[in-house]
Tab-separated table of C-alpha atoms in Angstrom:
chain	number	residue	atom	x	y	z
A	1	UNK	CA	-50.766	22.551	-105.959
A	2	UNK	CA	-51.853	19.443	-104.367
A	3	UNK	CA	-51.038	16.706	-106.268
A	4	UNK	CA	-53.614	14.176	-107.287
A	5	UNK	CA	-53.307	10.472	-106.011
A	6	UNK	CA	-52.390	8.965	-109.666
A	7	UNK	CA	-49.575	11.617	-109.480
A	8	UNK	CA	-48.790	11.090	-105.421
A	9	UNK	CA	-48.586	7.015	-107.000
A	10	UNK	CA	-45.691	7.881	-109.321
A	11	UNK	CA	-43.909	9.858	-107.374
A	12	UNK	CA	-43.485	6.593	-104.937
A	13	UNK	CA	-44.812	4.989	-101.677
A	14	UNK	CA	-47.873	6.045	-100.822
A	15	UNK	CA	-49.471	5.808	-97.059
A	16	UNK	CA	-52.966	5.220	-96.460
A	17	UNK	CA	-54.030	5.588	-92.842
A	18	UNK	CA	-56.522	3.649	-91.774
A	19	UNK	CA	-58.076	1.559	-88.700
A	20	UNK	CA	-60.515	4.384	-87.525
A	21	UNK	CA	-63.481	1.876	-87.177
A	22	UNK	CA	-61.433	-0.072	-84.201
A	23	UNK	CA	-59.842	3.444	-82.661
A	24	UNK	CA	-62.765	5.010	-82.274
A	25	UNK	CA	-63.819	2.181	-80.416
A	26	UNK	CA	-61.437	2.287	-78.235
A	27	UNK	CA	-61.129	5.984	-78.027
A	28	UNK	CA	-64.893	5.151	-76.486
A	29	UNK	CA	-67.076	6.951	-79.628
A	30	UNK	CA	-68.410	3.878	-81.416
A	31	UNK	CA	-70.639	1.094	-81.009
A	32	UNK	CA	-68.539	-2.747	-81.499
A	33	UNK	CA	-70.957	-4.745	-82.942
A	34	UNK	CA	-73.471	-2.159	-85.704
A	35	UNK	CA	-69.748	-0.443	-85.895
A	36	UNK	CA	-71.538	2.510	-87.636
A	37	UNK	CA	-70.511	5.669	-87.500
A	38	UNK	CA	-72.484	7.728	-85.665
A	39	UNK	CA	-69.365	9.492	-84.636
A	40	UNK	CA	-69.374	11.787	-87.448
A	41	UNK	CA	-72.787	13.721	-86.161
A	42	UNK	CA	-72.207	13.223	-82.313
A	43	UNK	CA	-68.918	13.598	-81.214
A	44	UNK	CA	-67.313	15.559	-84.861
A	45	UNK	CA	-64.415	16.515	-82.460
A	46	UNK	CA	-63.069	13.177	-81.723
A	47	UNK	CA	-63.684	12.037	-85.930
A	48	UNK	CA	-61.418	15.266	-86.655
A	49	UNK	CA	-58.872	14.241	-83.846
A	50	UNK	CA	-58.563	10.328	-84.998
A	51	UNK	CA	-58.203	12.697	-88.823
A	52	UNK	CA	-55.494	14.497	-87.432
A	53	UNK	CA	-53.634	12.123	-85.948
A	54	UNK	CA	-53.007	9.351	-88.706
A	55	UNK	CA	-52.776	12.416	-91.226
A	56	UNK	CA	-49.802	13.295	-89.079
A	57	UNK	CA	-48.765	9.678	-88.234
A	58	UNK	CA	-47.708	9.811	-92.466
A	59	UNK	CA	-51.426	8.914	-94.301
A	60	UNK	CA	-50.925	11.042	-97.019
A	61	UNK	CA	-54.803	10.841	-97.191
A	62	UNK	CA	-57.452	11.645	-95.104
A	63	UNK	CA	-60.233	9.139	-95.454
A	64	UNK	CA	-63.739	10.351	-94.459
A	65	UNK	CA	-65.534	7.757	-91.996
A	66	UNK	CA	-68.142	6.658	-94.123
A	67	UNK	CA	-67.314	2.368	-93.615
A	68	UNK	CA	-70.401	1.145	-92.640
A	69	UNK	CA	-72.379	4.631	-93.480
A	70	UNK	CA	-74.867	2.918	-96.024
A	71	UNK	CA	-78.120	2.709	-96.209
A	72	UNK	CA	-78.136	-1.225	-95.167
A	73	UNK	CA	-76.555	-0.280	-91.828
A	74	UNK	CA	-78.638	2.800	-91.199
A	75	UNK	CA	-81.650	0.772	-91.849
A	76	UNK	CA	-80.290	-1.596	-89.011
A	77	UNK	CA	-80.275	0.534	-86.587
A	78	UNK	CA	-83.392	2.233	-87.388
A	79	UNK	CA	-81.594	5.931	-88.395
A	80	UNK	CA	-81.530	5.859	-92.463
A	81	UNK	CA	-82.695	9.388	-91.890
A	82	UNK	CA	-79.011	10.262	-90.974
A	83	UNK	CA	-77.767	8.168	-93.912
A	84	UNK	CA	-76.765	11.321	-95.888
A	85	UNK	CA	-75.888	14.092	-92.967
A	86	UNK	CA	-73.321	11.607	-91.851
A	87	UNK	CA	-72.183	11.239	-95.230
A	88	UNK	CA	-71.536	14.268	-96.051
A	89	UNK	CA	-70.116	15.534	-92.202
A	90	UNK	CA	-67.482	13.097	-92.334
A	91	UNK	CA	-66.588	14.285	-95.678
A	92	UNK	CA	-66.762	17.787	-94.954
A	93	UNK	CA	-64.832	17.153	-91.352
A	94	UNK	CA	-62.205	14.970	-93.372
A	95	UNK	CA	-61.529	18.190	-96.257
A	96	UNK	CA	-60.615	20.207	-92.985
A	97	UNK	CA	-58.023	18.562	-91.599
A	98	UNK	CA	-56.429	17.981	-95.048
A	99	UNK	CA	-55.780	21.411	-95.390
A	100	UNK	CA	-54.084	21.447	-92.260
A	101	UNK	CA	-51.416	19.507	-93.070
A	102	UNK	CA	-48.380	21.707	-92.869
A	103	UNK	CA	-46.356	20.568	-95.995
A	104	UNK	CA	-48.443	19.320	-98.784
A	105	UNK	CA	-52.354	19.568	-98.158
A	106	UNK	CA	-53.254	15.603	-98.008
A	107	UNK	CA	-55.559	14.276	-100.299
A	108	UNK	CA	-59.447	13.507	-99.178
A	109	UNK	CA	-60.454	10.245	-99.876
A	110	UNK	CA	-64.335	9.485	-99.754
A	111	UNK	CA	-65.151	5.603	-98.863
A	112	UNK	CA	-67.262	2.814	-99.679
A	113	UNK	CA	-67.534	-0.707	-98.435
A	114	UNK	CA	-69.069	-4.455	-98.647
A	115	UNK	CA	-72.602	-3.559	-97.633
A	116	UNK	CA	-73.330	-7.251	-96.373
A	117	UNK	CA	-75.826	-7.571	-98.201
A	118	UNK	CA	-74.563	-8.320	-101.471
A	119	UNK	CA	-76.012	-12.431	-102.723
A	120	UNK	CA	-74.389	-13.294	-106.386
A	121	UNK	CA	-77.353	-15.536	-106.365
A	122	UNK	CA	-80.517	-12.488	-105.600
A	123	UNK	CA	-80.579	-9.926	-108.491
A	124	UNK	CA	-82.673	-7.724	-106.312
A	125	UNK	CA	-79.942	-7.641	-103.227
A	126	UNK	CA	-77.518	-6.771	-107.042
A	127	UNK	CA	-79.559	-3.584	-107.531
A	128	UNK	CA	-79.672	-2.771	-104.018
A	129	UNK	CA	-75.911	-2.996	-104.048
A	130	UNK	CA	-75.628	-0.576	-106.872
A	131	UNK	CA	-78.562	2.140	-105.834
A	132	UNK	CA	-76.001	2.230	-101.631
A	133	UNK	CA	-72.423	2.825	-103.918
A	134	UNK	CA	-74.808	5.308	-106.670
A	135	UNK	CA	-75.858	7.327	-103.487
A	136	UNK	CA	-72.480	7.329	-101.143
A	137	UNK	CA	-70.512	8.242	-104.357
A	138	UNK	CA	-72.812	10.658	-105.645
A	139	UNK	CA	-72.071	12.529	-101.897
A	140	UNK	CA	-68.147	12.484	-102.098
A	141	UNK	CA	-68.855	13.809	-105.953
A	142	UNK	CA	-70.471	16.813	-104.583
A	143	UNK	CA	-67.929	17.054	-101.690
A	144	UNK	CA	-65.175	17.006	-103.730
A	145	UNK	CA	-63.493	14.151	-102.375
A	146	UNK	CA	-60.557	13.439	-104.606
A	147	UNK	CA	-60.262	9.516	-105.490
A	148	UNK	CA	-63.369	6.771	-103.514
A	149	UNK	CA	-61.601	3.848	-101.766
A	150	UNK	CA	-64.189	1.268	-102.103
A	151	UNK	CA	-62.655	-1.598	-99.321
A	152	UNK	CA	-63.410	-4.970	-97.611
A	153	UNK	CA	-64.821	-6.551	-100.435
A	154	UNK	CA	-65.389	-10.223	-100.045
A	155	UNK	CA	-67.034	-10.900	-103.470
A	156	UNK	CA	-66.053	-9.869	-106.536
A	157	UNK	CA	-69.389	-8.703	-108.468
A	158	UNK	CA	-69.637	-6.116	-105.775
A	159	UNK	CA	-66.510	-4.721	-105.688
A	160	UNK	CA	-67.010	-3.884	-109.458
A	161	UNK	CA	-70.507	-2.688	-109.326
A	162	UNK	CA	-68.637	-0.383	-106.626
A	163	UNK	CA	-66.160	0.289	-109.665
A	164	UNK	CA	-68.420	0.793	-112.321
A	165	UNK	CA	-70.221	3.795	-109.824
A	166	UNK	CA	-66.891	5.132	-108.996
A	167	UNK	CA	-66.124	5.563	-112.458
A	168	UNK	CA	-69.369	7.177	-113.000
A	169	UNK	CA	-68.517	10.198	-111.275
A	170	UNK	CA	-65.508	10.502	-112.762
A	171	UNK	CA	-63.192	9.614	-109.854
A	172	UNK	CA	-60.175	7.896	-109.167
A	173	UNK	CA	-61.144	3.948	-107.601
A	174	UNK	CA	-58.966	2.178	-105.226
A	175	UNK	CA	-60.279	-1.097	-104.360
A	176	UNK	CA	-59.496	-3.335	-101.870
A	177	UNK	CA	-60.900	-7.109	-100.749
A	178	UNK	CA	-60.836	-8.612	-97.768
A	179	UNK	CA	-60.040	-12.458	-98.113
A	180	UNK	CA	-61.830	-14.813	-95.555
A	181	UNK	CA	-60.718	-18.063	-94.016
A	182	UNK	CA	-61.753	-20.181	-97.636
A	183	UNK	CA	-58.516	-18.001	-99.546
A	184	UNK	CA	-61.073	-17.654	-101.489
A	185	UNK	CA	-63.612	-14.373	-103.140
A	186	UNK	CA	-67.009	-16.133	-101.889
A	187	UNK	CA	-67.900	-16.337	-105.846
A	188	UNK	CA	-65.290	-18.092	-106.375
A	189	UNK	CA	-62.433	-16.067	-108.059
A	190	UNK	CA	-58.917	-16.097	-106.716
A	191	UNK	CA	-58.714	-12.905	-104.872
A	192	UNK	CA	-55.308	-12.128	-107.473
A	193	UNK	CA	-57.636	-12.959	-110.572
A	194	UNK	CA	-60.168	-10.309	-109.283
A	195	UNK	CA	-57.940	-7.672	-108.557
A	196	UNK	CA	-55.936	-7.919	-112.107
A	197	UNK	CA	-59.551	-7.903	-113.968
A	198	UNK	CA	-60.693	-4.701	-111.607
A	199	UNK	CA	-57.647	-2.914	-112.908
A	200	UNK	CA	-57.780	-3.779	-116.458
A	201	UNK	CA	-61.355	-2.074	-116.038
A	202	UNK	CA	-59.570	0.972	-114.785
A	203	UNK	CA	-59.336	0.864	-110.830
A	204	UNK	CA	-55.924	2.889	-110.402
A	205	UNK	CA	-55.158	0.641	-107.077
A	206	UNK	CA	-55.906	-3.114	-106.475
A	207	UNK	CA	-55.264	-5.272	-103.713
A	208	UNK	CA	-56.362	-6.261	-100.385
A	209	UNK	CA	-57.418	-4.467	-96.834
A	210	UNK	CA	-58.713	-6.169	-93.434
A	211	UNK	CA	-59.505	-9.510	-91.627
A	212	UNK	CA	-55.839	-10.685	-92.327
A	213	UNK	CA	-52.396	-10.209	-90.791
A	214	UNK	CA	-48.933	-9.057	-92.556
A	215	UNK	CA	-47.760	-12.383	-92.481
A	216	UNK	CA	-51.719	-14.248	-94.056
A	217	UNK	CA	-52.093	-11.775	-96.341
A	218	UNK	CA	-48.259	-11.358	-98.388
A	219	UNK	CA	-48.562	-14.623	-99.959
A	220	UNK	CA	-51.589	-13.106	-101.604
A	221	UNK	CA	-49.794	-9.135	-102.190
A	222	UNK	CA	-46.546	-11.161	-103.876
A	223	UNK	CA	-49.035	-12.990	-106.542
A	224	UNK	CA	-51.143	-9.386	-107.326
A	225	UNK	CA	-48.089	-7.656	-107.041
A	226	UNK	CA	-47.369	-10.655	-110.167
A	227	UNK	CA	-50.301	-10.376	-111.888
A	228	UNK	CA	-51.182	-6.794	-111.987
A	229	UNK	CA	-49.420	-4.176	-114.156
A	230	UNK	CA	-50.524	-1.561	-112.653
A	231	UNK	CA	-50.809	0.107	-108.412
A	232	UNK	CA	-51.156	-2.688	-105.881
A	233	UNK	CA	-52.321	-1.427	-102.150
A	234	UNK	CA	-52.090	-3.786	-99.337
A	235	UNK	CA	-53.479	-3.184	-95.722
A	236	UNK	CA	-53.455	-5.436	-93.310
A	237	UNK	CA	-54.593	-5.266	-90.080
A	238	UNK	CA	-51.846	-5.813	-86.745
A	239	UNK	CA	-52.963	-8.815	-85.116
A	240	UNK	CA	-51.335	-11.900	-85.412
A	241	UNK	CA	-52.818	-14.728	-88.028
A	242	UNK	CA	-51.550	-17.881	-89.359
A	243	UNK	CA	-51.898	-20.371	-91.838
A	244	UNK	CA	-54.542	-22.186	-89.051
A	245	UNK	CA	-55.994	-19.163	-88.221
A	246	UNK	CA	-55.512	-16.610	-91.532
A	247	UNK	CA	-58.085	-14.284	-90.142
A	248	UNK	CA	-58.725	-12.148	-87.524
A	249	UNK	CA	-62.424	-13.667	-87.132
A	250	UNK	CA	-60.988	-16.103	-84.856
A	251	UNK	CA	-58.017	-16.183	-83.578
A	252	UNK	CA	-57.811	-17.837	-80.055
A	253	UNK	CA	-56.238	-16.444	-77.054
A	254	UNK	CA	-54.947	-19.705	-74.857
A	255	UNK	CA	-53.967	-16.825	-72.599
A	256	UNK	CA	-57.570	-15.181	-71.962
A	257	UNK	CA	-58.730	-16.358	-68.100
A	258	UNK	CA	-62.033	-14.902	-67.999
A	259	UNK	CA	-65.308	-16.084	-70.153
A	260	UNK	CA	-65.778	-14.389	-73.541
A	261	UNK	CA	-69.478	-12.996	-74.612
A	262	UNK	CA	-68.472	-14.295	-77.564
A	263	UNK	CA	-67.190	-17.603	-78.975
A	264	UNK	CA	-64.082	-15.560	-80.698
A	265	UNK	CA	-61.769	-12.933	-79.478
A	266	UNK	CA	-63.465	-10.711	-82.264
A	267	UNK	CA	-64.105	-7.697	-82.638
A	268	UNK	CA	-63.443	-6.553	-78.490
A	269	UNK	CA	-60.821	-9.435	-77.471
A	270	UNK	CA	-58.300	-9.165	-79.985
A	271	UNK	CA	-55.826	-6.285	-77.652
A	272	UNK	CA	-52.975	-9.828	-76.221
A	273	UNK	CA	-52.730	-10.682	-80.196
A	274	UNK	CA	-51.028	-7.359	-81.693
A	275	UNK	CA	-48.085	-7.355	-83.741
A	276	UNK	CA	-45.697	-4.979	-82.451
A	277	UNK	CA	-44.755	-2.049	-84.286
A	278	UNK	CA	-41.495	-2.705	-85.468
A	279	UNK	CA	-42.886	-6.481	-86.938
A	280	UNK	CA	-45.650	-3.686	-89.035
A	281	UNK	CA	-42.405	-1.927	-89.945
A	282	UNK	CA	-41.045	-4.808	-91.128
A	283	UNK	CA	-43.633	-6.196	-93.341
A	284	UNK	CA	-43.828	-2.461	-94.771
A	285	UNK	CA	-40.513	-2.308	-95.814
A	286	UNK	CA	-40.808	-5.926	-97.216
A	287	UNK	CA	-44.070	-5.236	-98.812
A	288	UNK	CA	-42.556	-2.184	-100.513
A	289	UNK	CA	-39.118	-3.700	-101.946
A	290	UNK	CA	-42.114	-5.942	-103.347
A	291	UNK	CA	-43.315	-2.846	-105.553
A	292	UNK	CA	-46.731	-2.244	-103.748
A	293	UNK	CA	-47.249	1.528	-103.612
A	294	UNK	CA	-50.239	1.721	-101.312
A	295	UNK	CA	-49.290	1.097	-98.205
A	296	UNK	CA	-51.016	1.467	-94.844
A	297	UNK	CA	-52.578	-0.684	-92.022
A	298	UNK	CA	-56.492	-1.295	-91.004
A	299	UNK	CA	-58.626	-2.433	-88.272
A	300	UNK	CA	-56.669	-2.267	-84.957
A	301	UNK	CA	-53.892	0.155	-86.091
A	302	UNK	CA	-52.540	2.123	-83.814
A	303	UNK	CA	-51.251	6.229	-85.084
A	304	UNK	CA	-47.902	4.983	-83.336
A	305	UNK	CA	-48.041	1.660	-85.995
A	306	UNK	CA	-48.404	3.658	-88.574
A	307	UNK	CA	-45.253	5.998	-88.019
A	308	UNK	CA	-43.652	2.800	-87.655
A	309	UNK	CA	-44.907	1.759	-90.890
A	310	UNK	CA	-44.492	4.769	-92.702
A	311	UNK	CA	-41.212	5.338	-91.900
A	312	UNK	CA	-39.722	1.913	-92.584
A	313	UNK	CA	-40.444	2.453	-96.028
A	314	UNK	CA	-38.474	6.143	-95.635
A	315	UNK	CA	-41.278	8.399	-95.172
A	316	UNK	CA	-40.850	11.837	-92.631
A	317	UNK	CA	-43.800	12.170	-91.006
A	318	UNK	CA	-45.462	15.094	-88.815
A	319	UNK	CA	-44.829	12.921	-86.033
A	320	UNK	CA	-41.448	11.372	-86.663
A	321	UNK	CA	-39.873	14.365	-83.688
A	322	UNK	CA	-41.959	11.706	-81.336
A	323	UNK	CA	-40.542	8.355	-82.616
A	324	UNK	CA	-39.350	6.368	-80.120
A	325	UNK	CA	-35.408	7.640	-78.857
A	326	UNK	CA	-33.992	5.356	-76.102
A	327	UNK	CA	-30.986	7.527	-75.336
A	328	UNK	CA	-32.072	9.397	-71.994
A	329	UNK	CA	-34.247	6.894	-70.752
A	330	UNK	CA	-32.717	5.908	-67.533
A	331	UNK	CA	-32.668	2.179	-67.676
A	332	UNK	CA	-31.855	1.784	-71.371
A	333	UNK	CA	-30.326	4.991	-72.588
A	334	UNK	CA	-26.268	5.720	-73.791
A	335	UNK	CA	-26.612	9.134	-72.410
A	336	UNK	CA	-23.379	9.466	-70.108
A	337	UNK	CA	-25.047	11.588	-67.667
A	338	UNK	CA	-26.893	9.025	-66.455
A	339	UNK	CA	-26.477	6.729	-63.610
A	340	UNK	CA	-24.729	3.320	-64.091
A	341	UNK	CA	-25.924	1.931	-61.053
A	342	UNK	CA	-29.665	2.108	-62.757
A	343	UNK	CA	-28.418	1.293	-66.219
A	344	UNK	CA	-26.826	-1.862	-64.315
A	345	UNK	CA	-29.744	-2.843	-63.457
A	346	UNK	CA	-31.870	-3.003	-66.701
A	347	UNK	CA	-32.148	-7.145	-67.249
A	348	UNK	CA	-33.113	-6.807	-63.459
A	349	UNK	CA	-36.150	-4.183	-63.005
């Protein structure tokens, strides 16, 4: 029988695979800029494969790719008529893949996110945000998700509205914040305080996702863990953010030899700024030892990176059989039948 999210959290660390947005853009199925997941309708087979790749890399969850699939984003691209079909199809495709898990059916996660519409000084914007979340969570409920992930909120109050709408449908909620460069949520809350409040109001998991790499997210995760009695989640981006540049929105690349179309490397020139999988694995182990219960990666993460994270916290994934093994490599291997004249050339190649 499939365990619930809460049961899995009670049993140990839950791995959450995200990063579809950048991964599907990289694969050629999503437009950078608008970042609307039309792939759910245009190329459902490509979306199913992305779901499958992250699940096979260790994710306990197949998260429906409805990030940015809300009414405001669909309005901007002139396709509001596709809003409900896109949401429902993304969930249905995720459900099909979740059932493929050979050991235990993966959890089916619904998804809502920051609307970029919320304005703390505009009551009408708050009402529109609530309407956006209400209809999306209703579709999640009707399609049979196991929980709803509300993510990348940079206003506490918008996150609270999301939690309220999820609870109205009787679904468990995972709520995570995206902390921008000023190191405080845009309506003045410290992220650890905002997480504590949402946990007390009934969110099953609270924490942070996106915007920040491991080094600039982790200090806040430490504070969240100290302030929250419940479950804590952390899903950084796999880019080398720093104290000087704490988010990926303004990461410089001193080695770039071309003229970028934007002032910054975000979002389409971040490639040279990746952490490698071993750095991400070290972070995951540190987060797990800290008591973070819900661990994953966000925008930019590949399945191989997620697999390294999962294995670092003791999870053998479906695709662990493909994890690196240099034993037979002609330059770096240790197999006794390899040629010594090649092995001795390993640092000269």
